[in-house]
Amino acid sequence: MMRFSQLLPIAPGTLHGDPETEVTGVSHDSRAVSPGQLYAALPGANVHGAKFAPELIRAGVDAILTDDAGWHLITEALGTDEADRDLLAGVTALIVEAPRAVLGFVSGAVYGTTSVPELIGVTGTNGKTTTTYLADGMLAALGHRTAVIGTVAILIAGDTVPSVRTTPEAPELHALFAKMRAAEVDTCAMEVSSHALSQHRVDGAHFSVAGFTNLSQDHLDFHNTMEEYFEAKAQLFTRTFSDKAVIVVEDEWGERMTAAAQVPVRTLGRDERSQWRIEHTPGVSDFVLHLDDGESIRLRSPLPGDFNVTNTALAASMLIEAGVSAEEIDAIGRSFVATVPGRMEIIDVSGPRALSESHPDILPRAIVDYSHTPDAIAKALATLHADSDELIIVFGAGGDRDRGKRFGMGQAAAREADVIVLTDDNPRTEDPDTIRAAIRQGIDAEVDAGRARVKKIIEVPDRGAAIDEAIAEADASATVLIAGKGHETGQTVGTTVTDFDDRARTRSALSMRLGGAQPGKVHR
């Protein structure tokens, strides 16, 4: 709870009404705000949030944060009726030049969450979700009471809250921190997206340690260029948001981020340039993390893939920088568990697992992964080469988003997979044929240049049918990677979202295959 007079130093502006008015919470959502809370009426791309304020005021909301344009809309709407004018007289409003830019700091002050719980934040193109879950698994093994905020879900002391955005809006974020404090959570591992940094969603949050995974093409529909994308990520590594950083330097962007960071940095990688070095044999889950003081930590990635070795090392390094001792991490480094929904998730037949095990020569290995960028697809497929006679990928690309990455996604699949089943992802309002054609151009470019591994390409627009066909036709020694949607439980076609889960559909296809007890055909 906070008075308006206490908010003025945080958000300098013009105050209308009683400076001693108290607010108990903050919301920018006109559908969720209630009397006693501060309604943040923000300018939007299509409509100003102040448009909804008159009805909220009539319903008892008497605290507003907005700009001059918003306050003008409110006073104009409530200025003609005497009863409305009386209601307006009872409203306390703080008018600032850029309300979104102060909203996070105001929310943190109202909820009292500027310092609790301890936050560790991860940014990058790929690996954010996995790294937060790995850090959470390590903390849980050490007896900490934890929380996670990210793409898949919000977890607070074991309770799950579905997540709409990778990073919630600032009022929602600080309300979550308040819930964590009430649940006695001591540490929260959080994904920090470039959108969140650009749109002030993490304002008022401060991370004891910030981590950087990597950078590759994604979200250029929003950021326009890779340089803008990089600069958005780099905001996390300033004193406004973090105390220190661990940065993976396995690509040029990591080296650039290290140079741009305004906080103390530990570099992490696999060669001598890194301050903390990963000693690892490709294809093996066990590895050693060497610290710069000569100490070594034994670790094991609980998830498949060499890139998950890096994610595990990053999670461990961030916890050490946050104050967990190297000895504690070493004690649980090869025994902790972490399962990340839709991230290199091996799909078993639901229920009769023993039956599946009794027919080892019937079912291919099926893996669902969220990989939806050229780099992520290449790394996921490369990881699966070692123990697969044949590698099949089912994938497409989302509509209304970064169109420039589709060609590269096709290239990556053509270079690494034996069989491609090209299908739809979330076409949204774009023509699905156009999306698939852009991917196909990348595939054909690699084939024409003689760089392709792929031997067979099948186009099945219906995603469910594509998964069914891939599982039904795969040889038992093959691996089928269903890429792109991961944990998602809906598919957006046009403006309609229908229930669809890659994991459930894959499980169903495996069950059908098992029930028929017919080995699949080999793609040659």
mmCIF file of C-alpha atoms in Angstrom, residues 96-389:
data_model
loop_
_atom_site.group_PDB
_atom_site.id
_atom_site.type_symbol
_atom_site.label_atom_id
_atom_site.label_comp_id
_atom_site.label_asym_id
_atom_site.label_seq_id
_atom_site.Cartn_x
_atom_site.Cartn_y
_atom_site.Cartn_z
ATOM 1 C CA VAL A 96 3.176 11.958 -16.348
ATOM 2 C CA GLU A 97 4.764 12.384 -19.756
ATOM 3 C CA ALA A 98 5.410 8.649 -20.356
ATOM 4 C CA PRO A 99 3.304 6.475 -18.024
ATOM 5 C CA ARG A 100 4.612 3.164 -19.376
ATOM 6 C CA ALA A 101 8.179 4.234 -18.604
ATOM 7 C CA VAL A 102 7.381 4.740 -14.898
ATOM 8 C CA LEU A 103 4.820 1.951 -14.469
ATOM 9 C CA GLY A 104 7.300 -0.721 -13.373
ATOM 10 C CA PHE A 105 8.908 1.484 -10.750
ATOM 11 C CA VAL A 106 5.489 2.575 -9.463
ATOM 12 C CA SER A 107 4.370 -1.067 -9.315
ATOM 13 C CA GLY A 108 7.500 -2.096 -7.424
ATOM 14 C CA ALA A 109 6.943 0.678 -4.892
ATOM 15 C CA VAL A 110 3.250 -0.130 -4.368
ATOM 16 C CA TYR A 111 3.868 -3.857 -3.948
ATOM 17 C CA GLY A 112 7.126 -3.370 -2.031
ATOM 18 C CA THR A 113 8.942 -5.761 -4.321
ATOM 19 C CA THR A 114 12.034 -3.854 -5.374
ATOM 20 C CA SER A 115 14.357 -6.269 -3.542
ATOM 21 C CA VAL A 116 12.514 -9.549 -2.846
ATOM 22 C CA PRO A 117 12.721 -12.320 -3.822
ATOM 23 C CA GLU A 118 16.281 -12.599 -5.117
ATOM 24 C CA LEU A 119 16.110 -12.608 -8.912
ATOM 25 C CA ILE A 120 18.333 -14.253 -11.489
ATOM 26 C CA GLY A 121 17.436 -13.316 -15.063
ATOM 27 C CA VAL A 122 18.283 -15.033 -18.345
ATOM 28 C CA THR A 123 18.121 -13.482 -21.805
ATOM 29 C CA GLY A 124 19.158 -14.648 -25.271
ATOM 30 C CA THR A 125 17.461 -16.103 -28.339
ATOM 31 C CA ASN A 126 17.532 -19.787 -27.410
ATOM 32 C CA GLY A 127 17.925 -21.531 -24.064
ATOM 33 C CA LYS A 128 16.242 -19.022 -21.745
ATOM 34 C CA THR A 129 13.472 -21.368 -20.595
ATOM 35 C CA THR A 130 15.786 -24.349 -20.214
ATOM 36 C CA THR A 131 18.373 -22.397 -18.221
ATOM 37 C CA THR A 132 15.771 -21.092 -15.764
ATOM 38 C CA TYR A 133 14.390 -24.605 -15.206
ATOM 39 C CA LEU A 134 17.911 -25.984 -14.733
ATOM 40 C CA ALA A 135 18.701 -23.287 -12.167
ATOM 41 C CA ASP A 136 15.416 -24.021 -10.426
ATOM 42 C CA GLY A 137 16.221 -27.741 -10.339
ATOM 43 C CA MET A 138 19.600 -27.061 -8.755
ATOM 44 C CA LEU A 139 18.109 -24.720 -6.150
ATOM 45 C CA ALA A 140 15.364 -27.220 -5.319
ATOM 46 C CA ALA A 141 17.984 -29.943 -4.809
ATOM 47 C CA LEU A 142 19.730 -27.594 -2.375
ATOM 48 C CA GLY A 143 16.530 -27.068 -0.390
ATOM 49 C CA HIS A 144 15.602 -23.594 -1.595
ATOM 50 C CA ARG A 145 12.017 -22.395 -1.956
ATOM 51 C CA THR A 146 11.862 -21.272 -5.558
ATOM 52 C CA ALA A 147 9.878 -19.704 -8.367
ATOM 53 C CA VAL A 148 10.188 -19.564 -12.150
ATOM 54 C CA ILE A 149 8.765 -17.008 -14.575
ATOM 55 C CA GLY A 150 8.867 -17.702 -18.286
ATOM 56 C CA THR A 151 7.409 -18.880 -21.556
ATOM 57 C CA VAL A 152 6.043 -22.216 -20.396
ATOM 58 C CA ALA A 153 4.547 -21.289 -17.037
ATOM 59 C CA ILE A 154 4.906 -19.367 -13.829
ATOM 60 C CA LEU A 155 5.846 -21.592 -10.886
ATOM 61 C CA ILE A 156 5.572 -20.322 -7.336
ATOM 62 C CA ALA A 157 6.672 -22.755 -4.641
ATOM 63 C CA GLY A 158 5.441 -25.676 -6.738
ATOM 64 C CA ASP A 159 2.147 -24.134 -7.848
ATOM 65 C CA THR A 160 1.748 -23.559 -11.590
ATOM 66 C CA VAL A 161 0.215 -20.515 -13.236
ATOM 67 C CA PRO A 162 -0.047 -20.588 -17.072
ATOM 68 C CA SER A 163 1.960 -17.838 -18.759
ATOM 69 C CA VAL A 164 0.709 -15.676 -21.627
ATOM 70 C CA ARG A 165 3.972 -13.841 -22.281
ATOM 71 C CA THR A 166 7.591 -14.788 -21.697
ATOM 72 C CA THR A 167 7.742 -11.815 -19.323
ATOM 73 C CA PRO A 168 4.488 -10.445 -17.833
ATOM 74 C CA GLU A 169 3.593 -6.743 -17.898
ATOM 75 C CA ALA A 170 5.143 -4.735 -15.058
ATOM 76 C CA PRO A 171 2.084 -4.598 -12.723
ATOM 77 C CA GLU A 172 1.502 -8.341 -13.127
ATOM 78 C CA LEU A 173 5.196 -9.025 -12.575
ATOM 79 C CA HIS A 174 5.384 -7.133 -9.298
ATOM 80 C CA ALA A 175 2.099 -8.675 -8.119
ATOM 81 C CA LEU A 176 3.730 -12.065 -8.752
ATOM 82 C CA PHE A 177 6.772 -11.028 -6.724
ATOM 83 C CA ALA A 178 4.411 -10.110 -3.879
ATOM 84 C CA LYS A 179 2.837 -13.581 -4.078
ATOM 85 C CA MET A 180 6.297 -15.122 -3.985
ATOM 86 C CA ARG A 181 7.137 -13.133 -0.866
ATOM 87 C CA ALA A 182 3.925 -14.368 0.768
ATOM 88 C CA ALA A 183 4.867 -17.943 -0.209
ATOM 89 C CA GLU A 184 8.337 -17.428 1.342
ATOM 90 C CA VAL A 185 10.127 -17.931 -1.974
ATOM 91 C CA ASP A 186 13.789 -16.978 -1.653
ATOM 92 C CA THR A 187 14.917 -17.143 -5.305
ATOM 93 C CA CYS A 188 13.163 -16.673 -8.640
ATOM 94 C CA ALA A 189 14.721 -17.676 -11.964
ATOM 95 C CA MET A 190 13.204 -15.567 -14.711
ATOM 96 C CA GLU A 191 13.325 -15.293 -18.481
ATOM 97 C CA VAL A 192 13.822 -11.742 -19.696
ATOM 98 C CA SER A 193 12.770 -11.229 -23.305
ATOM 99 C CA SER A 194 13.873 -8.452 -25.635
ATOM 100 C CA HIS A 195 10.227 -7.387 -25.940
ATOM 101 C CA ALA A 196 10.003 -7.037 -22.148
ATOM 102 C CA LEU A 197 13.105 -4.885 -21.985
ATOM 103 C CA SER A 198 11.955 -2.693 -24.866
ATOM 104 C CA GLN A 199 8.423 -2.313 -23.472
ATOM 105 C CA HIS A 200 9.411 -1.532 -19.844
ATOM 106 C CA ARG A 201 7.889 -4.767 -18.496
ATOM 107 C CA VAL A 202 10.831 -5.481 -16.176
ATOM 108 C CA ASP A 203 11.228 -1.930 -14.895
ATOM 109 C CA GLY A 204 11.500 -1.910 -11.123
ATOM 110 C CA ALA A 205 12.929 -5.455 -11.059
ATOM 111 C CA HIS A 206 16.598 -5.869 -10.198
ATOM 112 C CA PHE A 207 18.580 -9.055 -10.790
ATOM 113 C CA SER A 208 21.437 -10.168 -8.607
ATOM 114 C CA VAL A 209 22.824 -11.970 -11.669
ATOM 115 C CA ALA A 210 21.888 -11.700 -15.343
ATOM 116 C CA GLY A 211 22.805 -14.410 -17.851
ATOM 117 C CA PHE A 212 23.189 -14.391 -21.634
ATOM 118 C CA THR A 213 22.795 -17.582 -23.696
ATOM 119 C CA ASN A 214 23.268 -16.612 -27.361
ATOM 120 C CA LEU A 215 21.842 -14.458 -30.132
ATOM 121 C CA SER A 216 20.546 -15.533 -33.535
ATOM 122 C CA GLN A 217 17.855 -14.326 -35.886
ATOM 123 C CA ASP A 218 14.409 -14.030 -34.325
ATOM 124 C CA HIS A 219 11.819 -11.318 -33.644
ATOM 125 C CA LEU A 220 13.024 -9.067 -36.455
ATOM 126 C CA ASP A 221 9.390 -8.237 -37.150
ATOM 127 C CA PHE A 222 9.600 -6.261 -33.887
ATOM 128 C CA HIS A 223 13.229 -5.125 -33.727
ATOM 129 C CA ASN A 224 13.808 -4.613 -37.479
ATOM 130 C CA THR A 225 17.545 -5.394 -37.359
ATOM 131 C CA MET A 226 19.896 -7.679 -35.456
ATOM 132 C CA GLU A 227 21.592 -4.578 -34.081
ATOM 133 C CA GLU A 228 18.333 -3.348 -32.536
ATOM 134 C CA TYR A 229 17.676 -6.851 -31.201
ATOM 135 C CA PHE A 230 21.129 -6.913 -29.604
ATOM 136 C CA GLU A 231 20.706 -3.457 -28.079
ATOM 137 C CA ALA A 232 17.395 -4.482 -26.523
ATOM 138 C CA LYS A 233 19.044 -7.502 -24.870
ATOM 139 C CA ALA A 234 22.002 -5.404 -23.732
ATOM 140 C CA GLN A 235 19.756 -3.301 -21.490
ATOM 141 C CA LEU A 236 19.669 -6.199 -19.016
ATOM 142 C CA PHE A 237 23.411 -5.854 -18.456
ATOM 143 C CA THR A 238 23.230 -2.326 -17.060
ATOM 144 C CA ARG A 239 23.197 -1.244 -13.430
ATOM 145 C CA THR A 240 19.529 -0.350 -13.759
ATOM 146 C CA PHE A 241 18.669 -4.038 -14.021
ATOM 147 C CA SER A 242 21.509 -6.162 -12.652
ATOM 148 C CA ASP A 243 24.490 -6.322 -10.299
ATOM 149 C CA LYS A 244 26.646 -8.751 -12.274
ATOM 150 C CA ALA A 245 26.506 -11.053 -15.283
ATOM 151 C CA VAL A 246 27.518 -14.417 -16.703
ATOM 152 C CA ILE A 247 27.807 -14.332 -20.503
ATOM 153 C CA VAL A 248 28.294 -17.331 -22.791
ATOM 154 C CA VAL A 249 30.963 -16.408 -25.329
ATOM 155 C CA GLU A 250 30.522 -19.207 -27.853
ATOM 156 C CA ASP A 251 29.586 -16.783 -30.627
ATOM 157 C CA GLU A 252 30.440 -13.229 -31.668
ATOM 158 C CA TRP A 253 27.329 -11.831 -29.996
ATOM 159 C CA GLY A 254 28.494 -13.140 -26.633
ATOM 160 C CA GLU A 255 31.817 -11.366 -27.086
ATOM 161 C CA ARG A 256 29.998 -8.184 -28.078
ATOM 162 C CA MET A 257 27.679 -8.436 -25.080
ATOM 163 C CA THR A 258 30.679 -8.826 -22.799
ATOM 164 C CA ALA A 259 32.168 -5.633 -24.207
ATOM 165 C CA ALA A 260 28.864 -3.754 -23.954
ATOM 166 C CA ALA A 261 27.978 -4.843 -20.400
ATOM 167 C CA GLN A 262 28.042 -2.118 -17.768
ATOM 168 C CA VAL A 263 28.266 -4.564 -14.854
ATOM 169 C CA PRO A 264 31.021 -7.013 -13.799
ATOM 170 C CA VAL A 265 31.041 -10.033 -16.131
ATOM 171 C CA ARG A 266 32.129 -13.660 -15.904
ATOM 172 C CA THR A 267 32.594 -15.194 -19.344
ATOM 173 C CA LEU A 268 31.652 -18.835 -19.934
ATOM 174 C CA GLY A 269 32.647 -21.075 -22.830
ATOM 175 C CA ARG A 270 34.619 -24.047 -24.042
ATOM 176 C CA ASP A 271 37.996 -22.507 -24.807
ATOM 177 C CA GLU A 272 40.755 -20.676 -22.987
ATOM 178 C CA ARG A 273 39.302 -17.251 -23.775
ATOM 179 C CA SER A 274 36.597 -17.877 -21.173
ATOM 180 C CA GLN A 275 37.135 -17.101 -17.512
ATOM 181 C CA TRP A 276 35.030 -20.144 -16.577
ATOM 182 C CA ARG A 277 35.568 -23.057 -18.941
ATOM 183 C CA ILE A 278 33.390 -26.036 -19.869
ATOM 184 C CA GLU A 279 35.362 -29.280 -20.317
ATOM 185 C CA HIS A 280 33.099 -31.606 -22.249
ATOM 186 C CA THR A 281 33.189 -34.533 -24.660
ATOM 187 C CA PRO A 282 30.530 -34.088 -27.393
ATOM 188 C CA GLY A 283 27.599 -36.452 -27.028
ATOM 189 C CA VAL A 284 28.207 -37.019 -23.296
ATOM 190 C CA SER A 285 26.007 -35.554 -20.556
ATOM 191 C CA ASP A 286 28.708 -35.400 -17.868
ATOM 192 C CA PHE A 287 31.125 -32.483 -17.921
ATOM 193 C CA VAL A 288 33.354 -30.369 -15.708
ATOM 194 C CA LEU A 289 33.101 -26.626 -15.112
ATOM 195 C CA HIS A 290 36.497 -25.063 -14.353
ATOM 196 C CA LEU A 291 36.411 -21.801 -12.387
ATOM 197 C CA ASP A 292 39.147 -19.197 -12.646
ATOM 198 C CA ASP A 293 40.368 -19.851 -9.095
ATOM 199 C CA GLY A 294 41.378 -23.396 -10.011
ATOM 200 C CA GLU A 295 38.259 -25.003 -8.542
ATOM 201 C CA SER A 296 36.339 -27.529 -10.643
ATOM 202 C CA ILE A 297 32.693 -28.573 -10.447
ATOM 203 C CA ARG A 298 31.314 -31.877 -11.724
ATOM 204 C CA LEU A 299 28.002 -31.497 -13.519
ATOM 205 C CA ARG A 300 25.580 -33.520 -15.623
ATOM 206 C CA SER A 301 22.996 -32.119 -17.977
ATOM 207 C CA PRO A 302 19.647 -33.815 -17.265
ATOM 208 C CA LEU A 303 18.537 -32.922 -20.804
ATOM 209 C CA PRO A 304 19.882 -34.262 -24.109
ATOM 210 C CA GLY A 305 22.066 -32.139 -26.357
ATOM 211 C CA ASP A 306 25.469 -30.499 -26.239
ATOM 212 C CA PHE A 307 23.763 -27.105 -26.141
ATOM 213 C CA ASN A 308 22.054 -28.183 -22.910
ATOM 214 C CA VAL A 309 25.499 -28.784 -21.431
ATOM 215 C CA THR A 310 26.105 -25.080 -22.022
ATOM 216 C CA ASN A 311 22.709 -24.207 -20.519
ATOM 217 C CA THR A 312 23.486 -26.336 -17.453
ATOM 218 C CA ALA A 313 26.881 -24.678 -17.044
ATOM 219 C CA LEU A 314 25.265 -21.246 -17.347
ATOM 220 C CA ALA A 315 22.661 -22.077 -14.699
ATOM 221 C CA ALA A 316 25.350 -23.326 -12.303
ATOM 222 C CA SER A 317 27.580 -20.314 -12.974
ATOM 223 C CA MET A 318 24.766 -17.852 -12.312
ATOM 224 C CA LEU A 319 23.962 -19.531 -8.989
ATOM 225 C CA ILE A 320 27.605 -19.380 -7.947
ATOM 226 C CA GLU A 321 27.695 -15.681 -8.805
ATOM 227 C CA ALA A 322 24.485 -15.266 -6.786
ATOM 228 C CA GLY A 323 26.218 -16.665 -3.713
ATOM 229 C CA VAL A 324 25.692 -20.447 -3.818
ATOM 230 C CA SER A 325 29.024 -22.109 -3.066
ATOM 231 C CA ALA A 326 30.855 -24.173 -5.662
ATOM 232 C CA GLU A 327 30.910 -27.032 -3.132
ATOM 233 C CA GLU A 328 27.111 -27.029 -2.899
ATOM 234 C CA ILE A 329 26.730 -27.104 -6.683
ATOM 235 C CA ASP A 330 29.276 -29.901 -6.978
ATOM 236 C CA ALA A 331 27.392 -31.965 -4.390
ATOM 237 C CA ILE A 332 24.182 -32.017 -6.465
ATOM 238 C CA GLY A 333 25.652 -31.343 -9.918
ATOM 239 C CA ARG A 334 25.212 -34.890 -11.223
ATOM 240 C CA SER A 335 22.048 -35.827 -9.342
ATOM 241 C CA PHE A 336 19.646 -32.872 -9.636
ATOM 242 C CA VAL A 337 16.640 -33.224 -11.943
ATOM 243 C CA ALA A 338 14.945 -30.790 -14.301
ATOM 244 C CA THR A 339 12.200 -31.388 -16.835
ATOM 245 C CA VAL A 340 11.360 -28.615 -19.273
ATOM 246 C CA PRO A 341 8.023 -29.045 -21.074
ATOM 247 C CA GLY A 342 8.468 -29.039 -24.831
ATOM 248 C CA ARG A 343 12.256 -28.678 -24.728
ATOM 249 C CA MET A 344 13.914 -31.785 -26.182
ATOM 250 C CA GLU A 345 11.106 -33.702 -24.502
ATOM 251 C CA ILE A 346 11.106 -37.423 -25.243
ATOM 252 C CA ILE A 347 7.512 -38.583 -25.751
ATOM 253 C CA ASP A 348 6.445 -41.920 -24.304
ATOM 254 C CA VAL A 349 3.248 -43.782 -25.086
ATOM 255 C CA SER A 350 0.692 -42.730 -22.482
ATOM 256 C CA GLY A 351 -0.118 -45.443 -19.993
ATOM 257 C CA PRO A 352 1.272 -48.756 -21.282
ATOM 258 C CA ARG A 353 4.948 -47.913 -21.097
ATOM 259 C CA ALA A 354 5.782 -51.537 -20.299
ATOM 260 C CA LEU A 355 4.087 -52.561 -23.541
ATOM 261 C CA SER A 356 6.235 -50.075 -25.404
ATOM 262 C CA GLU A 357 9.321 -51.511 -23.772
ATOM 263 C CA SER A 358 8.253 -55.021 -24.698
ATOM 264 C CA HIS A 359 8.271 -54.066 -28.396
ATOM 265 C CA PRO A 360 11.579 -52.199 -28.674
ATOM 266 C CA ASP A 361 11.811 -52.741 -32.440
ATOM 267 C CA ILE A 362 8.475 -51.114 -33.270
ATOM 268 C CA LEU A 363 8.572 -47.506 -32.103
ATOM 269 C CA PRO A 364 10.888 -44.739 -33.305
ATOM 270 C CA ARG A 365 12.184 -42.239 -30.792
ATOM 271 C CA ALA A 366 9.979 -39.137 -30.820
ATOM 272 C CA ILE A 367 11.080 -35.770 -29.434
ATOM 273 C CA VAL A 368 9.142 -32.510 -29.207
ATOM 274 C CA ASP A 369 11.164 -29.300 -29.103
ATOM 275 C CA TYR A 370 10.388 -25.580 -29.228
ATOM 276 C CA SER A 371 13.153 -24.892 -31.770
ATOM 277 C CA HIS A 372 11.790 -22.276 -34.166
ATOM 278 C CA THR A 373 14.868 -20.426 -35.402
ATOM 279 C CA PRO A 374 17.547 -21.553 -37.882
ATOM 280 C CA ASP A 375 20.152 -21.852 -35.124
ATOM 281 C CA ALA A 376 17.864 -23.801 -32.774
ATOM 282 C CA ILE A 377 16.803 -26.247 -35.495
ATOM 283 C CA ALA A 378 20.421 -26.850 -36.522
ATOM 284 C CA LYS A 379 21.523 -27.485 -32.933
ATOM 285 C CA ALA A 380 18.591 -29.746 -32.089
ATOM 286 C CA LEU A 381 19.136 -31.910 -35.164
ATOM 287 C CA ALA A 382 22.916 -32.025 -34.712
ATOM 288 C CA THR A 383 22.388 -33.257 -31.155
ATOM 289 C CA LEU A 384 20.284 -36.187 -32.379
ATOM 290 C CA HIS A 385 22.657 -37.392 -35.095
ATOM 291 C CA ALA A 386 24.881 -39.483 -32.845
ATOM 292 C CA ASP A 387 22.397 -42.227 -31.988
ATOM 293 C CA SER A 388 19.911 -42.106 -34.866
ATOM 294 C CA ASP A 389 20.105 -44.189 -38.035
#
